[in-house]
Amino acid sequence: MKKLKFVLMLVLGLTFSNVYSQSLGGILNDAVDMASKAGGKAGTAGDITEENGNVHVEGVGHKKTISLTGGTLLIEGTSNVITINGFASKIVVEGAGNIVYGDKVNNVSISGSSSKVYYKTTDNKSKRPDVKVSGPGASVIKL
């Protein structure tokens, strides 16, 4: 009887696990399909919007070069690679695994793990941007 219960639990557990994996995989595939149909690249999801000189990156997997003249870059997502030509008064990164390359940056805030902001110069007297970083592996690095 104990063997029968164990086998039954094992079969039910494997069946549930397989259904769950297929459902999650289907959801991820649907997200990629929707991004492609909306004009995005395969493997990306979410939008990049610009308003009043500020840029908002939302989603996953974007690789984009943008120009700023004193605006703010806000990233909410994962695995985005953004290059800024010009001056970003502020860069805010919320999420994991994002990479930002900036020419000139005065303020950086990172919350999330493994995101990196690389910068060349700043207007600050300290010769470094004002930095607030929380999350393992996140950092701000001068090029």
CSV table of C-alpha atoms in Angstrom, one decimal:
chain,number,residue,atom,x,y,z
A,1,MET,CA,0.0,0.0,0.0
A,2,LYS,CA,2.8,2.4,0.8
A,3,LYS,CA,4.5,1.7,-2.5
A,4,LEU,CA,1.2,2.4,-4.4
A,5,LYS,CA,0.7,5.8,-2.6
A,6,PHE,CA,4.3,6.7,-3.4
A,7,VAL,CA,4.0,5.8,-7.0
A,8,LEU,CA,0.6,7.7,-7.2
A,9,MET,CA,2.2,10.8,-5.6
A,10,LEU,CA,5.2,10.6,-7.9
A,11,VAL,CA,3.0,10.3,-11.1
A,12,LEU,CA,0.7,13.2,-10.0
A,13,GLY,CA,3.7,15.4,-9.1
A,14,LEU,CA,5.4,14.8,-12.4
A,15,THR,CA,2.1,15.4,-14.3
A,16,PHE,CA,1.5,18.7,-12.4
A,17,SER,CA,5.2,19.8,-13.0
A,18,ASN,CA,5.0,19.0,-16.7
A,19,VAL,CA,1.7,21.0,-17.1
A,20,TYR,CA,3.1,23.9,-15.1
A,21,SER,CA,6.3,24.0,-17.2
A,22,GLN,CA,4.3,23.9,-20.4
A,23,SER,CA,2.0,26.7,-19.2
A,24,LEU,CA,4.9,28.9,-18.2
A,25,GLY,CA,6.7,28.2,-21.5
A,26,GLY,CA,3.5,29.1,-23.4
A,27,ILE,CA,3.1,32.4,-21.5
A,28,LEU,CA,6.7,33.4,-22.3
A,29,ASN,CA,6.3,32.4,-26.0
A,30,ASP,CA,3.1,34.5,-26.1
A,31,ALA,CA,4.9,37.5,-24.7
A,32,VAL,CA,7.6,37.2,-27.4
A,33,ASP,CA,5.0,36.8,-30.1
A,34,MET,CA,3.1,39.9,-28.9
A,35,ALA,CA,6.3,41.9,-28.9
A,36,SER,CA,7.1,40.8,-32.5
A,37,LYS,CA,3.6,41.7,-33.7
A,38,ALA,CA,3.8,45.1,-32.1
A,39,GLY,CA,7.0,45.9,-34.0
A,40,GLY,CA,9.5,44.7,-31.4
A,41,LYS,CA,12.4,42.4,-32.0
A,42,ALA,CA,12.0,38.7,-31.2
A,43,GLY,CA,13.2,38.2,-27.7
A,44,THR,CA,12.1,41.6,-26.5
A,45,ALA,CA,8.9,42.7,-24.6
A,46,GLY,CA,7.7,46.1,-23.5
A,47,ASP,CA,8.1,49.6,-24.8
A,48,ILE,CA,10.6,52.4,-25.1
A,49,THR,CA,8.9,55.8,-24.9
A,50,GLU,CA,10.2,59.4,-25.0
A,51,GLU,CA,8.4,62.4,-23.6
A,52,ASN,CA,9.6,65.9,-22.8
A,53,GLY,CA,13.2,64.9,-23.2
A,54,ASN,CA,13.0,61.9,-20.9
A,55,VAL,CA,13.2,58.2,-22.0
A,56,HIS,CA,11.4,55.3,-20.4
A,57,VAL,CA,12.5,51.8,-21.2
A,58,GLU,CA,10.1,49.1,-20.0
A,59,GLY,CA,10.4,45.4,-20.5
A,60,VAL,CA,13.0,42.8,-21.5
A,61,GLY,CA,15.9,42.5,-23.9
A,62,HIS,CA,16.0,46.0,-25.6
A,63,LYS,CA,19.2,47.1,-27.2
A,64,LYS,CA,19.0,50.7,-28.2
A,65,THR,CA,21.0,53.9,-28.6
A,66,ILE,CA,19.3,57.1,-27.5
A,67,SER,CA,20.2,60.8,-27.4
A,68,LEU,CA,19.5,62.9,-24.4
A,69,THR,CA,20.2,66.6,-23.7
A,70,GLY,CA,19.7,66.7,-19.9
A,71,GLY,CA,16.8,64.4,-19.6
A,72,THR,CA,16.2,61.3,-17.4
A,73,LEU,CA,16.6,57.7,-18.5
A,74,LEU,CA,14.3,55.4,-16.5
A,75,ILE,CA,14.7,51.6,-17.0
A,76,GLU,CA,12.2,49.2,-15.5
A,77,GLY,CA,13.0,45.7,-16.7
A,78,THR,CA,15.6,43.1,-17.3
A,79,SER,CA,18.5,42.5,-19.6
A,80,ASN,CA,18.3,45.8,-21.5
A,81,VAL,CA,21.4,47.4,-23.0
A,82,ILE,CA,21.0,51.1,-23.5
A,83,THR,CA,23.7,53.5,-24.9
A,84,ILE,CA,23.2,57.3,-24.2
A,85,ASN,CA,24.7,59.8,-26.6
A,86,GLY,CA,24.8,63.2,-24.9
A,87,PHE,CA,23.9,64.2,-21.3
A,88,ALA,CA,21.7,62.4,-18.9
A,89,SER,CA,21.0,64.4,-15.8
A,90,LYS,CA,19.7,61.2,-14.1
A,91,ILE,CA,19.7,57.5,-14.8
A,92,VAL,CA,17.3,55.3,-12.8
A,93,VAL,CA,17.6,51.5,-13.2
A,94,GLU,CA,15.0,49.2,-11.6
A,95,GLY,CA,15.4,45.6,-12.4
A,96,ALA,CA,18.1,43.0,-13.0
A,97,GLY,CA,20.9,42.6,-15.5
A,98,ASN,CA,20.6,45.9,-17.3
A,99,ILE,CA,23.6,47.7,-18.8
A,100,VAL,CA,23.8,51.4,-19.6
A,101,TYR,CA,26.6,53.2,-21.3
A,102,GLY,CA,26.5,57.0,-20.9
A,103,ASP,CA,28.6,59.9,-22.1
A,104,LYS,CA,27.8,62.4,-19.4
A,105,VAL,CA,25.8,61.6,-16.2
A,106,ASN,CA,25.2,63.5,-13.0
A,107,ASN,CA,23.0,61.2,-11.0
A,108,VAL,CA,22.6,57.4,-11.0
A,109,SER,CA,20.2,55.2,-9.0
A,110,ILE,CA,20.2,51.4,-9.3
A,111,SER,CA,17.9,49.1,-7.5
A,112,GLY,CA,18.1,45.4,-8.4
A,113,SER,CA,20.8,42.9,-9.0
A,114,SER,CA,23.7,42.8,-11.5
A,115,SER,CA,22.9,46.1,-13.3
A,116,LYS,CA,25.8,48.3,-14.4
A,117,VAL,CA,26.0,51.9,-15.5
A,118,TYR,CA,29.2,53.0,-17.3
A,119,TYR,CA,29.9,56.7,-17.7
A,120,LYS,CA,32.6,58.8,-19.3
A,121,THR,CA,32.2,62.2,-17.4
A,122,THR,CA,30.0,64.3,-15.1
A,123,ASP,CA,29.3,67.9,-14.3
A,124,ASN,CA,29.7,67.3,-10.6
A,125,LYS,CA,32.6,69.0,-8.8
A,126,SER,CA,33.5,65.6,-7.2
A,127,LYS,CA,34.2,64.3,-10.8
A,128,ARG,CA,31.7,61.5,-10.0
A,129,PRO,CA,28.0,61.2,-10.4
A,130,ASP,CA,25.8,61.2,-7.3
A,131,VAL,CA,25.2,57.4,-6.8
A,132,LYS,CA,22.6,55.3,-4.9
A,133,VAL,CA,23.0,51.6,-5.5
A,134,SER,CA,21.2,48.7,-3.9
A,135,GLY,CA,21.3,45.1,-5.0
A,136,PRO,CA,24.0,42.5,-5.3
A,137,GLY,CA,26.4,42.9,-8.2
A,138,ALA,CA,25.1,46.4,-9.2
A,139,SER,CA,27.6,49.1,-9.8
A,140,VAL,CA,28.5,52.5,-11.4
A,141,ILE,CA,31.8,52.5,-13.3
A,142,LYS,CA,33.9,55.2,-14.9
A,143,LEU,CA,35.1,54.4,-18.4
